[in-house]
Amino acid sequence: MDSYDTSELTPIQSASSRLKDHFIGATPLQKRLESVRKQTSFAPPSPQRKIPQCSQLQEDADPQKVAFLLHKQWTLYSLTPLYKFSYTSLKEYSKLLSAFIAAEKQKGLAVEVGEDLNFKVIFSTLLGMKGTQRDPDAFLVQILSKSQLPSENREGKVLWTGWFCCIFGDSLLETVSEDFTCLPLFLANGAETNTALIGTWFQQTFDCHFSPLAINAFNLSWMAAMWTACKVDHYVATTEFVWSVPCSPQSLDISYAIHPEDAKALWDSVHKATGEVTQEEVDLFMDCLCSHFYRHFKIHLSATRLVRVSTSVASAHTNGKIKILCHKYLIGVLAYLTELAIFQIE
């Protein structure tokens, strides 16, 4: 069971402006992608979505790698397609990225590829992490410290992790040529300095473009509804919402915790469509929660901003932080995040 740290209720500051400027200012993809934005700038075009089903992981998925991805806080980014990326060159990419990171950390001093370093970069595929067979294979990048004891051959501590994936990414796959590999969703866990370095190397090597992927209140409401609708064997977290009240000198947070069974009962009372979630149901679900809160505390949550949702399936914050808790719905959570990432790409 994953315990929640109450300190997470305070909104975590978004990635530093330096990191954000670094990504936003990167070289854009030269070949312009067909825009997938068809409605407003804040909402994906689909008025309804299927309720996430139990795990659709392929049979060749590695259970240990899947477990490694759960219960960690990831920072989200969207990523334009990688030009001339090859899955057969992962070992070579590991060496090149290791040398690049070492040179950058030594302030520009030349580092020979293959030189013995006190850390190691590993690229590895995440087999089975896809929605359809057409989706490219997901892959994982890790920075590990090396053991200082020559007698030990074990890998050291994981210093940084990032992974790239595309779950049901047909709308993007149809717009690019075979020279590009479409992995629009990038998730990072570790120091921002390492994220920036690795982002630079990918952008220079594959002519791609990273952008921080924030999650606005509209999309948080969708997540709350879809994840509440999921059937969970046992609940590992309270269903919780956090609203931010704009005030000076700093914002005030309102935390609203609900027993997960009560949240599911409320959802069942407003849910009509079979196997899918509609915008009307999402709005009604959130309106009922806000009305209930007003009856007890006389506070209009409509005057505040939803910044965080947490369920037994996953938790997400408007600053682009997410934690996935349930392996059964891993693909369902990633499918929606992929949709948001594609929507952000122009």
GROMACS .gro file of C-alpha atoms in nm:
model
  346
    1MET     CA    1   0.000   0.000   0.000
    2ASP     CA    2   0.135   0.340  -0.092
    3SER     CA    3   0.096   0.598   0.180
    4TYR     CA    4   0.038   0.956   0.086
    5ASP     CA    5   0.252   1.230   0.231
    6THR     CA    6   0.028   1.512   0.345
    7SER     CA    7   0.299   1.758   0.248
    8GLU     CA    8   0.203   1.692  -0.114
    9LEU     CA    9  -0.122   1.876  -0.056
   10THR     CA   10   0.064   2.202  -0.093
   11PRO     CA   11   0.112   2.264  -0.465
   12ILE     CA   12   0.466   2.187  -0.565
   13GLN     CA   13   0.623   2.467  -0.760
   14SER     CA   14   0.639   2.397  -1.132
   15ALA     CA   15   0.972   2.335  -1.302
   16SER     CA   16   1.202   2.630  -1.270
   17SER     CA   17   1.176   2.903  -1.528
   18ARG     CA   18   1.529   2.817  -1.636
   19LEU     CA   19   1.430   2.461  -1.719
   20LYS     CA   20   1.110   2.572  -1.886
   21ASP     CA   21   1.291   2.832  -2.096
   22HIS     CA   22   1.548   2.570  -2.188
   23PHE     CA   23   1.286   2.339  -2.336
   24ILE     CA   24   1.061   2.602  -2.491
   25GLY     CA   25   1.356   2.768  -2.657
   26ALA     CA   26   1.485   2.446  -2.814
   27THR     CA   27   1.516   2.391  -3.189
   28PRO     CA   28   1.169   2.301  -3.325
   29LEU     CA   29   1.098   2.011  -3.557
   30GLN     CA   30   1.176   2.127  -3.911
   31LYS     CA   31   0.893   1.936  -4.070
   32ARG     CA   32   0.571   2.093  -3.947
   33LEU     CA   33   0.325   1.843  -3.803
   34GLU     CA   34  -0.040   1.854  -3.889
   35SER     CA   35  -0.215   2.018  -3.597
   36VAL     CA   36  -0.444   1.797  -3.394
   37ARG     CA   37  -0.611   2.089  -3.222
   38LYS     CA   38  -0.969   2.106  -3.345
   39GLN     CA   39  -1.150   2.294  -3.070
   40THR     CA   40  -1.046   2.531  -2.794
   41SER     CA   41  -0.694   2.576  -2.668
   42PHE     CA   42  -0.772   2.420  -2.330
   43ALA     CA   43  -0.966   2.104  -2.408
   44PRO     CA   44  -0.893   1.797  -2.621
   45PRO     CA   45  -1.145   1.753  -2.900
   46SER     CA   46  -1.312   1.434  -2.778
   47PRO     CA   47  -1.647   1.504  -2.599
   48GLN     CA   48  -1.646   1.152  -2.457
   49ARG     CA   49  -1.393   0.883  -2.369
   50LYS     CA   50  -1.400   0.519  -2.275
   51ILE     CA   51  -1.363   0.433  -1.909
   52PRO     CA   52  -1.009   0.292  -1.863
   53GLN     CA   53  -1.019  -0.086  -1.868
   54CYS     CA   54  -0.799  -0.331  -1.682
   55SER     CA   55  -0.440  -0.372  -1.798
   56GLN     CA   56  -0.393  -0.402  -2.171
   57LEU     CA   57  -0.019  -0.459  -2.136
   58GLN     CA   58   0.119  -0.696  -2.395
   59GLU     CA   59   0.233  -1.042  -2.288
   60ASP     CA   60   0.601  -0.950  -2.330
   61ALA     CA   61   0.581  -0.671  -2.068
   62ASP     CA   62   0.846  -0.698  -1.794
   63PRO     CA   63   0.665  -0.706  -1.456
   64GLN     CA   64   0.970  -0.567  -1.274
   65LYS     CA   65   0.997  -0.267  -1.506
   66VAL     CA   66   0.624  -0.204  -1.481
   67ALA     CA   67   0.644  -0.214  -1.100
   68PHE     CA   68   0.939   0.027  -1.114
   69LEU     CA   69   0.723   0.288  -1.290
   70LEU     CA   70   0.453   0.284  -1.021
   71HIS     CA   71   0.440   0.490  -0.700
   72LYS     CA   72   0.694   0.745  -0.826
   73GLN     CA   73   0.628   1.110  -0.896
   74TRP     CA   74   0.688   1.187  -1.263
   75THR     CA   75   0.714   1.524  -1.434
   76LEU     CA   76   0.536   1.532  -1.770
   77TYR     CA   77   0.657   1.669  -2.103
   78SER     CA   78   0.530   1.653  -2.458
   79LEU     CA   79   0.782   1.563  -2.726
   80THR     CA   80   0.777   1.604  -3.103
   81PRO     CA   81   0.881   1.299  -3.311
   82LEU     CA   82   1.242   1.183  -3.302
   83TYR     CA   83   1.421   1.205  -3.637
   84LYS     CA   84   1.629   0.901  -3.739
   85PHE     CA   85   1.595   0.731  -3.400
   86SER     CA   86   1.686   0.361  -3.410
   87TYR     CA   87   1.601   0.096  -3.152
   88THR     CA   88   1.902  -0.107  -3.270
   89SER     CA   89   2.139   0.170  -3.156
   90LEU     CA   90   2.042   0.191  -2.789
   91LYS     CA   91   2.384   0.076  -2.665
   92GLU     CA   92   2.554   0.340  -2.879
   93TYR     CA   93   2.314   0.606  -2.750
   94SER     CA   94   2.406   0.505  -2.393
   95LYS     CA   95   2.776   0.571  -2.461
   96LEU     CA   96   2.716   0.898  -2.645
   97LEU     CA   97   2.482   1.037  -2.378
   98SER     CA   98   2.722   0.934  -2.100
   99ALA     CA   99   3.006   1.125  -2.268
  100PHE     CA  100   2.781   1.426  -2.327
  101ILE     CA  101   2.668   1.445  -1.963
  102ALA     CA  102   3.024   1.407  -1.837
  103ALA     CA  103   3.151   1.683  -2.066
  104GLU     CA  104   2.871   1.918  -1.963
  105LYS     CA  105   2.930   1.857  -1.594
  106GLN     CA  106   3.302   1.916  -1.639
  107LYS     CA  107   3.224   2.255  -1.791
  108GLY     CA  108   3.297   2.177  -2.151
  109LEU     CA  109   3.607   1.961  -2.110
  110ALA     CA  110   3.628   1.700  -2.383
  111VAL     CA  111   3.535   1.347  -2.274
  112GLU     CA  112   3.615   1.049  -2.491
  113VAL     CA  113   3.326   0.815  -2.571
  114GLY     CA  114   3.372   0.500  -2.366
  115GLU     CA  115   3.587   0.668  -2.099
  116ASP     CA  116   3.543   0.519  -1.752
  117LEU     CA  117   3.304   0.743  -1.558
  118ASN     CA  118   3.155   0.731  -1.208
  119PHE     CA  119   2.808   0.693  -1.353
  120LYS     CA  120   2.642   0.494  -1.628
  121VAL     CA  121   2.359   0.571  -1.870
  122ILE     CA  122   2.138   0.283  -1.977
  123PHE     CA  123   1.881   0.279  -2.257
  124SER     CA  124   1.634  -0.012  -2.249
  125THR     CA  125   1.302  -0.090  -2.414
  126LEU     CA  126   0.977  -0.115  -2.219
  127LEU     CA  127   0.825  -0.403  -2.410
  128GLY     CA  128   0.447  -0.433  -2.403
  129MET     CA  129   0.397  -0.069  -2.304
  130LYS     CA  130   0.168   0.025  -2.593
  131GLY     CA  131  -0.200   0.059  -2.675
  132THR     CA  132  -0.191  -0.100  -3.020
  133GLN     CA  133   0.069  -0.289  -3.220
  134ARG     CA  134   0.115   0.021  -3.431
  135ASP     CA  135   0.243   0.226  -3.137
  136PRO     CA  136   0.625   0.245  -3.122
  137ASP     CA  137   0.792   0.061  -2.835
  138ALA     CA  138   0.837   0.267  -2.521
  139PHE     CA  139   1.190   0.299  -2.388
  140LEU     CA  140   1.357   0.386  -2.060
  141VAL     CA  141   1.667   0.598  -1.993
  142GLN     CA  142   1.842   0.574  -1.656
  143ILE     CA  143   2.147   0.733  -1.498
  144LEU     CA  144   2.302   0.503  -1.238
  145SER     CA  145   2.595   0.560  -1.008
  146LYS     CA  146   2.877   0.306  -1.032
  147SER     CA  147   2.994   0.114  -0.729
  148GLN     CA  148   3.329   0.241  -0.604
  149LEU     CA  149   3.426  -0.111  -0.494
  150PRO     CA  150   3.597  -0.305  -0.775
  151SER     CA  151   3.475  -0.636  -0.635
  152GLU     CA  152   3.111  -0.532  -0.682
  153ASN     CA  153   2.958  -0.575  -1.025
  154ARG     CA  154   2.613  -0.466  -0.921
  155GLU     CA  155   2.465  -0.148  -1.065
  156GLY     CA  156   2.461   0.147  -0.829
  157LYS     CA  157   2.185   0.379  -0.717
  158VAL     CA  158   1.940   0.511  -0.975
  159LEU     CA  159   2.009   0.885  -0.996
  160TRP     CA  160   1.761   0.981  -1.268
  161THR     CA  161   1.498   0.806  -1.479
  162GLY     CA  162   1.303   0.911  -1.785
  163TRP     CA  163   1.080   0.718  -2.022
  164PHE     CA  164   0.922   0.781  -2.359
  165CYS     CA  165   0.594   0.628  -2.475
  166CYS     CA  166   0.302   0.649  -2.714
  167ILE     CA  167  -0.028   0.488  -2.616
  168PHE     CA  168  -0.301   0.492  -2.883
  169GLY     CA  169  -0.116   0.765  -3.073
  170ASP     CA  170  -0.282   0.715  -3.413
  171SER     CA  171  -0.368   1.084  -3.455
  172LEU     CA  172   0.005   1.169  -3.449
  173LEU     CA  173   0.138   0.857  -3.622
  174GLU     CA  174  -0.068   0.938  -3.930
  175THR     CA  175   0.098   1.278  -3.975
  176VAL     CA  176   0.467   1.188  -3.999
  177SER     CA  177   0.692   0.993  -4.234
  178GLU     CA  178   0.881   0.673  -4.155
  179ASP     CA  179   1.195   0.873  -4.070
  180PHE     CA  180   1.030   0.986  -3.745
  181THR     CA  181   0.958   0.786  -3.430
  182CYS     CA  182   0.653   0.919  -3.246
  183LEU     CA  183   0.681   0.903  -2.868
  184PRO     CA  184   0.491   1.217  -2.765
  185LEU     CA  185   0.482   1.153  -2.389
  186PHE     CA  186   0.799   1.189  -2.182
  187LEU     CA  187   0.804   1.133  -1.803
  188ALA     CA  188   1.103   1.225  -1.586
  189ASN     CA  189   1.197   1.150  -1.225
  190GLY     CA  190   1.509   1.308  -1.079
  191ALA     CA  191   1.708   1.629  -1.068
  192GLU     CA  192   1.600   1.902  -1.310
  193THR     CA  193   1.963   1.956  -1.409
  194ASN     CA  194   1.980   1.601  -1.542
  195THR     CA  195   1.646   1.644  -1.719
  196ALA     CA  196   1.780   1.956  -1.888
  197LEU     CA  197   2.104   1.787  -1.996
  198ILE     CA  198   1.928   1.483  -2.137
  199GLY     CA  199   1.672   1.706  -2.307
  200THR     CA  200   1.953   1.899  -2.474
  201TRP     CA  201   2.118   1.582  -2.602
  202PHE     CA  202   1.793   1.445  -2.745
  203GLN     CA  203   1.710   1.776  -2.912
  204GLN     CA  204   2.053   1.801  -3.071
  205THR     CA  205   2.064   1.435  -3.174
  206PHE     CA  206   1.708   1.378  -3.298
  207ASP     CA  207   1.588   1.728  -3.391
  208CYS     CA  208   1.300   1.705  -3.145
  209HIS     CA  209   1.136   1.958  -2.914
  210PHE     CA  210   1.038   1.915  -2.547
  211SER     CA  211   0.767   2.121  -2.377
  212PRO     CA  212   0.651   2.098  -2.013
  213LEU     CA  213   0.306   1.938  -2.004
  214ALA     CA  214   0.085   2.113  -1.749
  215ILE     CA  215  -0.257   1.973  -1.659
  216ASN     CA  216  -0.530   2.234  -1.628
  217ALA     CA  217  -0.842   2.214  -1.413
  218PHE     CA  218  -1.054   2.098  -1.706
  219ASN     CA  219  -0.834   1.793  -1.763
  220LEU     CA  220  -0.800   1.727  -1.390
  221SER     CA  221  -1.180   1.703  -1.373
  222TRP     CA  222  -1.175   1.443  -1.651
  223MET     CA  223  -0.907   1.247  -1.469
  224ALA     CA  224  -1.106   1.256  -1.146
  225ALA     CA  225  -1.415   1.121  -1.321
  226MET     CA  226  -1.241   0.852  -1.526
  227TRP     CA  227  -1.030   0.726  -1.237
  228THR     CA  228  -1.324   0.726  -0.994
  229ALA     CA  229  -1.514   0.516  -1.249
  230CYS     CA  230  -1.245   0.244  -1.244
  231LYS     CA  231  -1.314  -0.075  -1.053
  232VAL     CA  232  -1.035  -0.123  -0.799
  233ASP     CA  233  -0.980  -0.447  -0.605
  234HIS     CA  234  -0.878  -0.257  -0.294
  235TYR     CA  235  -0.846   0.113  -0.231
  236VAL     CA  236  -0.496   0.236  -0.145
  237ALA     CA  237  -0.570   0.606  -0.117
  238THR     CA  238  -0.847   0.846  -0.021
  239THR     CA  239  -1.015   1.024  -0.310
  240GLU     CA  240  -0.892   1.377  -0.265
  241PHE     CA  241  -0.925   1.712  -0.441
  242VAL     CA  242  -0.722   2.026  -0.377
  243TRP     CA  243  -0.843   2.369  -0.483
  244SER     CA  244  -0.625   2.680  -0.480
  245VAL     CA  245  -0.764   3.010  -0.355
  246PRO     CA  246  -0.589   3.312  -0.509
  247CYS     CA  247  -0.490   3.551  -0.233
  248SER     CA  248  -0.195   3.758  -0.118
  249PRO     CA  249   0.086   3.717  -0.022
  250GLN     CA  250   0.053   3.347  -0.111
  251SER     CA  251  -0.227   3.122  -0.226
  252LEU     CA  252  -0.439   2.919   0.014
  253ASP     CA  253  -0.521   2.554  -0.052
  254ILE     CA  254  -0.849   2.379   0.028
  255SER     CA  255  -0.825   2.002   0.061
  256TYR     CA  256  -1.144   1.798   0.012
  257ALA     CA  257  -1.110   1.429   0.104
  258ILE     CA  258  -1.381   1.171   0.032
  259HIS     CA  259  -1.397   0.802   0.107
  260PRO     CA  260  -1.334   0.627  -0.226
  261GLU     CA  261  -1.649   0.416  -0.194
  262ASP     CA  262  -1.857   0.731  -0.147
  263ALA     CA  263  -1.691   0.890  -0.449
  264LYS     CA  264  -1.767   0.579  -0.656
  265ALA     CA  265  -2.130   0.581  -0.538
  266LEU     CA  266  -2.163   0.945  -0.643
  267TRP     CA  267  -2.014   0.867  -0.982
  268ASP     CA  268  -2.252   0.573  -1.030
  269SER     CA  269  -2.545   0.803  -0.955
  270VAL     CA  270  -2.453   1.044  -1.239
  271HIS     CA  271  -2.308   0.793  -1.485
  272LYS     CA  272  -2.548   0.689  -1.761
  273ALA     CA  273  -2.344   0.601  -2.070
  274THR     CA  274  -2.222   0.241  -2.082
  275GLY     CA  275  -1.846   0.201  -2.082
  276GLU     CA  276  -1.765   0.566  -2.147
  277VAL     CA  277  -1.747   0.904  -1.977
  278THR     CA  278  -1.915   1.212  -2.123
  279GLN     CA  279  -1.853   1.581  -2.066
  280GLU     CA  280  -2.201   1.618  -1.915
  281GLU     CA  281  -2.124   1.346  -1.659
  282VAL     CA  282  -1.791   1.504  -1.568
  283ASP     CA  283  -1.957   1.841  -1.513
  284LEU     CA  284  -2.238   1.690  -1.306
  285PHE     CA  285  -1.994   1.486  -1.096
  286MET     CA  286  -1.785   1.793  -1.011
  287ASP     CA  287  -2.095   2.011  -0.953
  288CYS     CA  288  -2.227   1.757  -0.701
  289LEU     CA  289  -1.898   1.759  -0.513
  290CYS     CA  290  -1.890   2.139  -0.503
  291SER     CA  291  -2.253   2.161  -0.392
  292HIS     CA  292  -2.191   1.914  -0.110
  293PHE     CA  293  -1.888   2.115   0.003
  294TYR     CA  294  -2.088   2.439   0.000
  295ARG     CA  295  -2.364   2.290   0.214
  296HIS     CA  296  -2.112   2.206   0.486
  297PHE     CA  297  -1.867   2.495   0.469
  298LYS     CA  298  -2.046   2.775   0.278
  299ILE     CA  299  -1.752   2.808   0.040
  300HIS     CA  300  -1.805   2.836  -0.335
  301LEU     CA  301  -1.537   2.616  -0.489
  302SER     CA  302  -1.636   2.754  -0.828
  303ALA     CA  303  -1.447   3.069  -0.729
  304THR     CA  304  -1.126   2.869  -0.681
  305ARG     CA  305  -0.907   2.661  -0.911
  306LEU     CA  306  -0.875   2.282  -0.903
  307VAL     CA  307  -0.502   2.202  -0.883
  308ARG     CA  308  -0.478   1.839  -0.772
  309VAL     CA  309  -0.676   1.516  -0.779
  310SER     CA  310  -0.583   1.190  -0.610
  311THR     CA  311  -0.748   0.848  -0.636
  312SER     CA  312  -0.646   0.484  -0.592
  313VAL     CA  313  -0.564   0.475  -0.966
  314ALA     CA  314  -0.336   0.780  -0.983
  315SER     CA  315  -0.280   1.133  -0.861
  316ALA     CA  316  -0.209   1.438  -1.074
  317HIS     CA  317  -0.122   1.803  -1.016
  318THR     CA  318  -0.173   2.099  -1.244
  319ASN     CA  319   0.204   2.159  -1.248
  320GLY     CA  320   0.249   1.844  -1.456
  321LYS     CA  321   0.333   1.602  -1.174
  322ILE     CA  322   0.173   1.259  -1.175
  323LYS     CA  323   0.197   0.941  -0.970
  324ILE     CA  324   0.047   0.617  -1.104
  325LEU     CA  325  -0.062   0.374  -0.833
  326CYS     CA  326  -0.251   0.090  -1.000
  327HIS     CA  327  -0.085  -0.135  -1.260
  328LYS     CA  328  -0.425  -0.252  -1.384
  329TYR     CA  329  -0.498   0.092  -1.525
  330LEU     CA  330  -0.146   0.195  -1.624
  331ILE     CA  331  -0.226   0.187  -1.996
  332GLY     CA  332  -0.552   0.377  -1.945
  333VAL     CA  333  -0.377   0.656  -1.756
  334LEU     CA  334  -0.097   0.678  -2.014
  335ALA     CA  335  -0.349   0.683  -2.300
  336TYR     CA  336  -0.508   1.003  -2.169
  337LEU     CA  337  -0.169   1.160  -2.099
  338THR     CA  338  -0.062   1.072  -2.454
  339GLU     CA  339  -0.376   1.243  -2.583
  340LEU     CA  340  -0.288   1.557  -2.389
  341ALA     CA  341   0.072   1.548  -2.512
  342ILE     CA  342  -0.033   1.511  -2.876
  343PHE     CA  343  -0.283   1.792  -2.830
  344GLN     CA  344  -0.002   2.020  -2.713
  345ILE     CA  345   0.221   1.943  -3.013
  346GLU     CA  346   0.187   2.171  -3.315
   0.00000   0.00000   0.00000
